[in-house]
Coordinates of C-alpha atoms in Angstrom, one line a residue:
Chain D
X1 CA 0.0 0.0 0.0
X2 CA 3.1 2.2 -0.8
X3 CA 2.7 5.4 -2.7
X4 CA 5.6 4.1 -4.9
X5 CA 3.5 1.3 -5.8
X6 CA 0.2 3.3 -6.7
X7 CA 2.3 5.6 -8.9
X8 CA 3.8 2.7 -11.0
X9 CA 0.6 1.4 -11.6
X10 CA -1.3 4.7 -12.2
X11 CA 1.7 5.0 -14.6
X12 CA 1.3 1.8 -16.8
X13 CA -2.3 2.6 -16.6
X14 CA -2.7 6.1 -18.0
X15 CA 0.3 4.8 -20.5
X16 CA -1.4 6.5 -24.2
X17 CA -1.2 2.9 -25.9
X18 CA 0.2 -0.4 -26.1
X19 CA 2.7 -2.2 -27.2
X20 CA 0.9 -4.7 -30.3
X21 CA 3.6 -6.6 -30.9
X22 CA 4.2 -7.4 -27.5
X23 CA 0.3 -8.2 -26.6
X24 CA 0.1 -10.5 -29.5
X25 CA 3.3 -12.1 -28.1
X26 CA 1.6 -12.3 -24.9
X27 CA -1.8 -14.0 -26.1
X28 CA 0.5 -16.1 -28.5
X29 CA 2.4 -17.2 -25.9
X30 CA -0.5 -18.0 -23.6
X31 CA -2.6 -19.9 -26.4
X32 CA 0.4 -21.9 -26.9
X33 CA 0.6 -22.6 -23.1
X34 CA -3.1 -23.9 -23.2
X35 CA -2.3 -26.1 -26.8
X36 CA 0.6 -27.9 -25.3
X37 CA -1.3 -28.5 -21.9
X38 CA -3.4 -30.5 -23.6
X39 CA -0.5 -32.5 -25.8
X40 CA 0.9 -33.1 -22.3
X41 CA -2.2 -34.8 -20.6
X42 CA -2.7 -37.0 -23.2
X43 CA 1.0 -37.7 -23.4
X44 CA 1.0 -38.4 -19.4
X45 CA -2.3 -40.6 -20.1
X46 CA -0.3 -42.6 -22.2
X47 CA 3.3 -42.6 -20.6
X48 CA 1.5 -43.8 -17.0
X49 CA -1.1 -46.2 -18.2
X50 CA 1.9 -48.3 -20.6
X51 CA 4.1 -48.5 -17.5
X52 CA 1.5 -49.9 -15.5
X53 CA 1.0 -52.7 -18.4
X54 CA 4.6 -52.9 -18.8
X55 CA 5.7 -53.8 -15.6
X56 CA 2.9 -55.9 -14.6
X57 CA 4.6 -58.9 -15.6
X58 CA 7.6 -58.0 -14.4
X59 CA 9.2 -57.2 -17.2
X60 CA 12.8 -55.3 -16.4
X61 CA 14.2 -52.2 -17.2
X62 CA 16.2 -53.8 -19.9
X63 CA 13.4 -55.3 -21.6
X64 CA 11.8 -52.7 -21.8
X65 CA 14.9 -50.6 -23.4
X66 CA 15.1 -53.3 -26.1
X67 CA 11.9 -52.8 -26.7
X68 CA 12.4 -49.1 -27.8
X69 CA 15.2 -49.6 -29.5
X70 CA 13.4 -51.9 -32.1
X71 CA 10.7 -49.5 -32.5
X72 CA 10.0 -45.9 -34.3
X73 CA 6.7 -45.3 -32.7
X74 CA 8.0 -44.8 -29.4
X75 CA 10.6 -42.1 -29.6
X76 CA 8.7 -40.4 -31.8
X77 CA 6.0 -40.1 -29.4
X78 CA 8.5 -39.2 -26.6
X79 CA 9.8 -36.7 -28.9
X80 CA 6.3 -34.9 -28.8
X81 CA 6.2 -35.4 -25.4
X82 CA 9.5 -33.2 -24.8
X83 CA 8.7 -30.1 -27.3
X84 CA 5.2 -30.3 -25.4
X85 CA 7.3 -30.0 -22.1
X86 CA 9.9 -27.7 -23.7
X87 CA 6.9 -25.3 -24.9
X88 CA 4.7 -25.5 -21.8
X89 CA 6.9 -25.2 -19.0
X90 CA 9.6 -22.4 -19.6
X91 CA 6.1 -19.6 -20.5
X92 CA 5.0 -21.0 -16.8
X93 CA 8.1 -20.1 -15.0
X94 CA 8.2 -16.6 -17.0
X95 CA 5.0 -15.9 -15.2
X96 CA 6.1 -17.0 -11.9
X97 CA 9.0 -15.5 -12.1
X98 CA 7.3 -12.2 -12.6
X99 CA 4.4 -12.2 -10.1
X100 CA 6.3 -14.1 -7.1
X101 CA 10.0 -12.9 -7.6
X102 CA 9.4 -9.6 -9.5
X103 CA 12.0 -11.1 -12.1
X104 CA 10.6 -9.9 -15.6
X105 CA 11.4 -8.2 -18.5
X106 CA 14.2 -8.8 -21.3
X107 CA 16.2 -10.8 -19.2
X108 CA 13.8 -12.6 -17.6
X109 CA 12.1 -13.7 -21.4
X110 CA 16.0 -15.0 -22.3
X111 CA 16.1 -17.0 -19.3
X112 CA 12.4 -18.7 -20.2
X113 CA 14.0 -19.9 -23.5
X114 CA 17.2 -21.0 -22.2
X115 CA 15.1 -23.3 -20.1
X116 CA 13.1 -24.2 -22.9
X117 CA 16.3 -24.6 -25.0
X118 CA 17.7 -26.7 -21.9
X119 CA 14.9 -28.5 -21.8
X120 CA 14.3 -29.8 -25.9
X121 CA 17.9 -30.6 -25.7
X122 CA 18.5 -32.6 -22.4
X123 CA 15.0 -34.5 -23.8
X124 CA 16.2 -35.3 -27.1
X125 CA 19.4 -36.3 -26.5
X126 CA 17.8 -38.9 -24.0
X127 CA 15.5 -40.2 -26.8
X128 CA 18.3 -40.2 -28.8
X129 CA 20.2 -42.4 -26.5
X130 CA 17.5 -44.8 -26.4
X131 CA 16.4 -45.1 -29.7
X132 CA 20.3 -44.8 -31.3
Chain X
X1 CA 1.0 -1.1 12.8
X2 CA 0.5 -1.0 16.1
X3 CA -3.0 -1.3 18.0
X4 CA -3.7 1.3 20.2
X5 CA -6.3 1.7 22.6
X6 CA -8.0 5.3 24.0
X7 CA -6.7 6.1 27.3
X8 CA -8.2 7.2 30.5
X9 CA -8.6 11.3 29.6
X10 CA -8.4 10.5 26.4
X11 CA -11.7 12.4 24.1
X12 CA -12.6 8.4 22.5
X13 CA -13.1 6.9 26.2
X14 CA -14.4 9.6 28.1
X15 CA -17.4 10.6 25.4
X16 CA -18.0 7.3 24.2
X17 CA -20.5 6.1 27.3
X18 CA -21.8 9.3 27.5
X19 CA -23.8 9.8 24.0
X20 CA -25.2 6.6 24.5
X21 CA -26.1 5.5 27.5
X22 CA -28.9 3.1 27.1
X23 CA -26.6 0.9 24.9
X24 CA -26.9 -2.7 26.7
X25 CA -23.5 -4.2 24.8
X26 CA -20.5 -2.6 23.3
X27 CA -18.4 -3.3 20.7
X28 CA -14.6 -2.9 20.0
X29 CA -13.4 -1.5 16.6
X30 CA -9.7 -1.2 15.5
X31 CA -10.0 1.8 13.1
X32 CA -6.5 2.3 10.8
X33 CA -5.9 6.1 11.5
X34 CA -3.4 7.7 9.2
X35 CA -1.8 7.1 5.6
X36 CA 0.1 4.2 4.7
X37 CA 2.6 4.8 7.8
X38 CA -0.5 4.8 10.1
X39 CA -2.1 2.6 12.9
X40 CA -4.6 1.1 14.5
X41 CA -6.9 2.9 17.1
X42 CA -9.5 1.0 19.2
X43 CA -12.9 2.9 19.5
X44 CA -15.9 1.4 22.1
X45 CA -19.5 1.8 20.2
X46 CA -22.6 0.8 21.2
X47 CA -24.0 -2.6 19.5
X48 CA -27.6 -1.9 17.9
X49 CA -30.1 -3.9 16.0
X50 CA -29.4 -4.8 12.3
X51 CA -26.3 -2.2 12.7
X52 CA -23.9 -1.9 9.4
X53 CA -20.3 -1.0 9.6
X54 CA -20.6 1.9 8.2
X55 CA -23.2 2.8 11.0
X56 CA -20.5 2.3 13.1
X57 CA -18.0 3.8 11.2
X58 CA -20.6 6.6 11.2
X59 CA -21.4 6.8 15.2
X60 CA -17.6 6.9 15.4
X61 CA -17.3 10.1 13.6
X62 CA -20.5 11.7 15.1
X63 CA -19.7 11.2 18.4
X64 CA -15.9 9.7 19.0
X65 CA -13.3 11.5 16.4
X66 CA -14.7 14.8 13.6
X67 CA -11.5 13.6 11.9
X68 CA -11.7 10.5 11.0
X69 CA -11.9 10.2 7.2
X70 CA -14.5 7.8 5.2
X71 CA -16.3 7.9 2.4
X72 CA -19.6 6.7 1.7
X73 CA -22.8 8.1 -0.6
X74 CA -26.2 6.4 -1.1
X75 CA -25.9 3.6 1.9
X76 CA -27.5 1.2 0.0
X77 CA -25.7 -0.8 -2.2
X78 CA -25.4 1.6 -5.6
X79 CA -22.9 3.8 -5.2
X80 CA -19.9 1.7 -4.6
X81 CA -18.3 4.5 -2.6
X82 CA -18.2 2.9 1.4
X83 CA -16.1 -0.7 0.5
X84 CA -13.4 -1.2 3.0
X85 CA -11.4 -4.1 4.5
X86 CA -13.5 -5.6 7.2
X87 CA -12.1 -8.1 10.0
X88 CA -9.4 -8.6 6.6
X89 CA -12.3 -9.5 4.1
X90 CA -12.8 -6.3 1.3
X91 CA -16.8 -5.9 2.1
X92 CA -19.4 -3.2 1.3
X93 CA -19.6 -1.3 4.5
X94 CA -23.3 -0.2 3.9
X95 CA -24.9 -3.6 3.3
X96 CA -22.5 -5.3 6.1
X97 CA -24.4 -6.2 9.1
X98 CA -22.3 -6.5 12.0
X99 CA -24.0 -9.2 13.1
X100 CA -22.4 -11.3 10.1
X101 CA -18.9 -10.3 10.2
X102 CA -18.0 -9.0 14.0
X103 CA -16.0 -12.2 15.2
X104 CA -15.6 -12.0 18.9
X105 CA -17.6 -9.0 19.2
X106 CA -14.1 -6.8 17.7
X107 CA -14.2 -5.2 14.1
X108 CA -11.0 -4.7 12.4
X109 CA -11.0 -1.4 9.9
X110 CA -9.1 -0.7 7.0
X111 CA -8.9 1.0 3.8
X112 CA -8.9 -1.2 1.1
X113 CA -5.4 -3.1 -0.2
X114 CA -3.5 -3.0 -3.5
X115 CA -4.8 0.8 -3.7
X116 CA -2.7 3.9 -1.8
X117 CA -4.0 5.0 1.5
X118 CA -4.7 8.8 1.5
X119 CA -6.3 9.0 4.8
X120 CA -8.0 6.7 7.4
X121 CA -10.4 4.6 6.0
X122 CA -10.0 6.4 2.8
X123 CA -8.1 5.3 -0.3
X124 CA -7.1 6.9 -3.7
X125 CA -9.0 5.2 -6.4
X126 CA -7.5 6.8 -9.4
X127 CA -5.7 3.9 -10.4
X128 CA -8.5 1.5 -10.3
X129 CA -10.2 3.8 -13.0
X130 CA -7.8 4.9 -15.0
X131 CA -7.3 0.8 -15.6
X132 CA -11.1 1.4 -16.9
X133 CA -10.1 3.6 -19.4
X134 CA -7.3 2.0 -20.4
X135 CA -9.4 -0.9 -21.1
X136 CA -11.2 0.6 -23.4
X137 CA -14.5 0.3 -20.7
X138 CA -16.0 3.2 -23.1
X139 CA -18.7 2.6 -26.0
X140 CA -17.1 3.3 -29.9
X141 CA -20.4 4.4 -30.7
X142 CA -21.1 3.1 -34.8
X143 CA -24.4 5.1 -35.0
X144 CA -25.0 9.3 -34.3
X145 CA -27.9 10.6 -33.3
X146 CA -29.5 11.0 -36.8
X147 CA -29.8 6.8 -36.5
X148 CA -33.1 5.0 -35.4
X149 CA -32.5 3.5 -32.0
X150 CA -30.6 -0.1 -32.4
X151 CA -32.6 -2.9 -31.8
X152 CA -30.6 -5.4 -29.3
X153 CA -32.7 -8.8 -29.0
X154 CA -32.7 -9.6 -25.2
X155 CA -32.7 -12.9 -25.6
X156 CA -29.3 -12.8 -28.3
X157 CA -26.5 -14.8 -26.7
X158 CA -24.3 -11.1 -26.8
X159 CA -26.9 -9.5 -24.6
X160 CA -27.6 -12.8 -22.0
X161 CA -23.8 -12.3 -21.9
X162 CA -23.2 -8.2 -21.4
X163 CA -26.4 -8.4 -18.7
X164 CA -24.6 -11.0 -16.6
X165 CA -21.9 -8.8 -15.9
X166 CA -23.1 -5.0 -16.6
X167 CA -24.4 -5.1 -12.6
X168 CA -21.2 -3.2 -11.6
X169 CA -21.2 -0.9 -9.2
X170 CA -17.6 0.6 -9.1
X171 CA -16.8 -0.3 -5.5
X172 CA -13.2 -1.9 -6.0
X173 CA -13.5 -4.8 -3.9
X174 CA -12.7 -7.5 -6.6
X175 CA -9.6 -4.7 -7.2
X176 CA -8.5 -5.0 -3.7
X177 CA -9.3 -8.8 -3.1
X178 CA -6.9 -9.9 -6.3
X179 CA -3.7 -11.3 -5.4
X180 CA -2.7 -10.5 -9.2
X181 CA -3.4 -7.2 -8.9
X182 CA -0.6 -7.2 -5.8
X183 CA 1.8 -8.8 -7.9
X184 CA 1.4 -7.5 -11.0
X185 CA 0.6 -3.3 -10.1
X186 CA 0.5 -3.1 -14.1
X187 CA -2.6 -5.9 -14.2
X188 CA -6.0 -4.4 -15.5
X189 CA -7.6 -6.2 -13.0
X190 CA -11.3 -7.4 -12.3
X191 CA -13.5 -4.9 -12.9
X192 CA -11.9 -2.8 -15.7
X193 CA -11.4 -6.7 -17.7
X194 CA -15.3 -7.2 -16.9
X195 CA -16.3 -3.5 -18.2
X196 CA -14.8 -4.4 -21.5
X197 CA -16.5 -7.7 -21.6
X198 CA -19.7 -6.1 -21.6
X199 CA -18.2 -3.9 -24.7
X200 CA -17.1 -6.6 -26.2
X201 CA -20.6 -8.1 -26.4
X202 CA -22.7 -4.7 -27.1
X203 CA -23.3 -4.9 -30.7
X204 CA -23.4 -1.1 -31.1
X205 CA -19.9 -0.9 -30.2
X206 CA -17.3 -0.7 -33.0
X207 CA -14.1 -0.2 -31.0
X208 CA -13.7 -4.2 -30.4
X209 CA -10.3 -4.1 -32.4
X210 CA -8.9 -1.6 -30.2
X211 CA -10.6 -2.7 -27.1
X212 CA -9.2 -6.6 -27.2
X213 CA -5.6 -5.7 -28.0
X214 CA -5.7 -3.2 -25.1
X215 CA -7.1 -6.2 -22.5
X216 CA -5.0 -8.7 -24.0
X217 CA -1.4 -10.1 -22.6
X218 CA 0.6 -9.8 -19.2
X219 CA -1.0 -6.9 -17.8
X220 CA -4.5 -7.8 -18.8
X221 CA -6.6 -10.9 -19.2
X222 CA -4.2 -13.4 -20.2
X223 CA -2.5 -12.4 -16.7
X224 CA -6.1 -13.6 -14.5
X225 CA -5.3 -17.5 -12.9
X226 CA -8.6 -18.1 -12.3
X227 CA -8.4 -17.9 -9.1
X228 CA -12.1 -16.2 -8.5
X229 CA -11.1 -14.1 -5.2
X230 CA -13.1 -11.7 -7.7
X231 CA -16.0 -13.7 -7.9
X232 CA -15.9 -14.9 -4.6
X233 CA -16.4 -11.4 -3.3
X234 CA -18.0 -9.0 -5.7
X235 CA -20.8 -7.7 -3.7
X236 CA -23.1 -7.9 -6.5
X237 CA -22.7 -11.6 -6.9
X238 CA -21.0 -10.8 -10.6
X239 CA -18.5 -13.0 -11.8
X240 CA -15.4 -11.2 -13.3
X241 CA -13.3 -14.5 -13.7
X242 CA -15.9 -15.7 -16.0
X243 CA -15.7 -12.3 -18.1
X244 CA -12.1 -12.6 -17.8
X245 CA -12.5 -15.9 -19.4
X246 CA -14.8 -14.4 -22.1
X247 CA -12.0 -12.0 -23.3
X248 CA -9.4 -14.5 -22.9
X249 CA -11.2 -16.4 -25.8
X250 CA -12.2 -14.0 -27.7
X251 CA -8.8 -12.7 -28.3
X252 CA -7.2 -16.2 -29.2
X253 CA -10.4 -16.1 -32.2
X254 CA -8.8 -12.4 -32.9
X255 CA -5.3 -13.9 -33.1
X256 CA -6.3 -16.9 -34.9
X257 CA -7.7 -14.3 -37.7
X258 CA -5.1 -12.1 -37.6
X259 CA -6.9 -9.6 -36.3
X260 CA -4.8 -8.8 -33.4

C-alpha cells in the first residue's frame, strides 16, 4: 500500500497505448501454453497407463529398453512429449517468475527460452540415446 | 502497525459512554488512523439492531473522532463508494451487518489493499479507473444521433452475456481482493477486464479491435489464474473471472484471424 506502488501502476495505466507486438506475443504465448497443456495430458495418459501394463509382468528395465530400441513409434512419441514440455513449462516459469519474484522483463524472457532450449535438448538427446 | 487503545482522559473513552447511555452491549473497533505509515486505534460503540459497519463507522465520527476520514454516498448498495477491509475481508460497508462479520464482538477497519491510503479509511482510487479507461471500458459508438435507435434482442447470446456482468457498481473490492493485482501493479484487474466484456458483447460498439488488444497479454486478461477471489467477493454476486474468461477467448479467435 506504498505510494511508490500506486504511482507505477497509475503509470502503466494512463500509458497513451500499447505495445501490439508485445500483446500478441503475450496472447501467443499463452494460447500456446493452453495447446501444449493438452498434448501433455494425453501424453501423461499414455506414458502412466503403458508402465502400468509394462511392468505388470515383471518385465525389467532392460526389456523394456530393447523394446524401444526396435521401434519408431516410441521415440517419436516421446519426442512430442518433450517439445510439449519444452513449450509448456519455460512460459509458466516466466510468469512465476514475474508475479512471485518480480523477475521480468528482457532478461527474464531469455532466461524462459534457455530453459526451454535446456529442456528440448537434455530431452532429445535422451531419446536419442535410447532409440540410437 | 501497532493497535492502540484510548486512554483514560483520552476524548474516545471519556465521550463514548456518554452519547449513549442506554446501549446494553458494546463493541470494540480497531480503526487504521493515518496514511500508509499509520495505525490502528480502538474505538468502544454501542451494538444496535441490524447495525452496518458503516453505522458504526458513522457513530464513530458523530460522536468519537470529527476527523476521521471515510467515504460513503447512497448507503445502500449503488454507489460503490463505502467498501473497505472488514475483519481482513474487502466488504461493502453499507450492506454489512455487523451481526455477520463481527467475530468475537471486535471489528477490524481498513482501507482497502492494492490501492494507496490517503487517509483513514479512505483510499485513492484513481488507479483502479484509470485501468477502466485504459481498457477501453468506453462505447465506440457506430451510429449518431441522426440513426433509429438499435434494436438489441434480449434474448441474443451477446446481450444474456453483457447483462450478466453489466451489474457493476464501481466499489473496488474484486480490485482489492486480487492477489494478481498485488503482484502485477501493471494488471488491468477485475472490474476494468469485466467493463470491456460487456463492450465486447454490445453490438453497437465498434471499438472491439482496439478494445481486445488493449485487454489482451501480461497486464490484462491473459494475466487472470482463475483464481475467483473476484468472484468470490464481488458484492453484487457478478462473476469477473468468467468475463475474464470471455475475453481471454475472444482474443485467441482475434489472433487466430489475424486480427490482433
Amino acid at each position: 500500500m506504498s505510494a511508490a506502488r500506486g504511482s507505477a501502476g497509475a503509470a502503466a495505466a494512463q500509458a497513451a497505448d500499447f505495445d501490439r507486438a508485445r500483446v500478441r506475443t503475450d496472447a501467443a504465448l499463452w494460447l500456446l501454453q493452453r495447446a501444449s497443456a493438452f498434448v501433455l495430458a494425453a501424453c501423461v495418459v499414455v506414458h502412466l497407463a503403458t508402465i502400468f501394463y509394462a511392468i505388470r509382468s515383471g518385465l525389467t528395465a532392460a526389456a523394456i529398453l530393447a523394446r524401444i530400441h526396435s521401434s519408431i513409434a516410441w521415440p517419436a512419441f516421446y519426442a512430442v512429449f518433450v517439445v510439449a514440455a519444452a513449450v509448456h513449462a519455460p512460459i509458466g516459469l516466466r510468469a512465476i517468475a514475474a508475479e512471485w519474484t518480480g523477475f521480468r522483463g528482457r532478461v527474464a524472457d531469455l532466461a524462459a527460452v534457455a530453459v526451454g532450449v535446456a529442456l528440448l535438448a537434455l530431452g532429445l538427446r535422451a531419446i536419442w540415446g535410447l532409440a540410437a | 502497525m501497532t493497535a492502540g487503545t484510548a486512554q483514560a482522559g483520552d476524548p474516545h473513552r471519556e465521550r463514548g459512554p456518554e452519547t449513549a447511555p442506554l446501549a446494553s452491549s458494546w463493541i470494540d473497533v480497531d480503526v487504521w488512523r493515518g496514511d500508509a505509515e499509520g495505525r490502528f486505534v480502538r474505538y468502544r460503540v454501542p451494538r444496535e439492531a441490524s447495525q452496518t459497519v458503516l453505522d458504526v463507522v458513522t457513530w464513530i465520527q458523530r460522536n468519537l473522532d470529527p476527523t476521521l476520514a471515510y467515504r460513503y454516498a447512497c448507503r445502500v448498495g449503488m454507489c460503490g463508494s463505502c467498501a473497505m477491509t472488514v475483519n481482513g475481508v474487502a466488504r461493502w460497508t453499507c450492506r454489512t451487518h455487523v451481526d455477520r462479520v463481527a467475530a468475537g464482538e471486535r471489528l477490524e477497519l481498513r482501507p482497502l489493499s492494492n490501492l494507496p491510503v490517503i487517509r483513514d479509511l479512505v483510499c485513492d482510487m484513481r488507479e483502479f479507473f484509470d485501468k477502466w479507461a485504459a481498457a477501453r471500458g468506453r462505447l465506440t459508438p457506430t451510429a449518431t444521433r441522426k440513426d433509429p435507435m438499435a434494436r438489441v434482442l434480449p434474448a441474443s447470446r451477446e446481450r444474456r452475456a453483457a447483462d450478466a456482468a453489466i451489474e457493476c457498481i464501481g466499489c473496488g473490492i474484486c480490485y482489492a481482493s486480487c492477489d494478481i493485482v498485488a503482484w502485477r501493479p501493471d494488471y488491468l484487474g477485475p472490474a476494468a477486464l469485466n467493463r470491456a466484456w460487456t463492450l465486447v458483447n454490445d453490438e453497437r460498439d465498434g471499438g472491439n479491435r482496439e478494445r481486445l488488444a488493449a485487454v489482451a497479454g501480461d497486464a490484462g486478461c491473459h494475466a487472470c489464474h482463475s483464481q475467483a477471489n473476484c468472484t468470490e467477493r464481488c458484492p453484487k454476486h457478478l462473476a469477473p473471472t468468467a468475463s475474464i474468461a470471455g475475453l481471454k477467448r475472444a482474443v485467441s479467435r482475434a489472433l487466430l484471424k489475424g486480427e490482433l
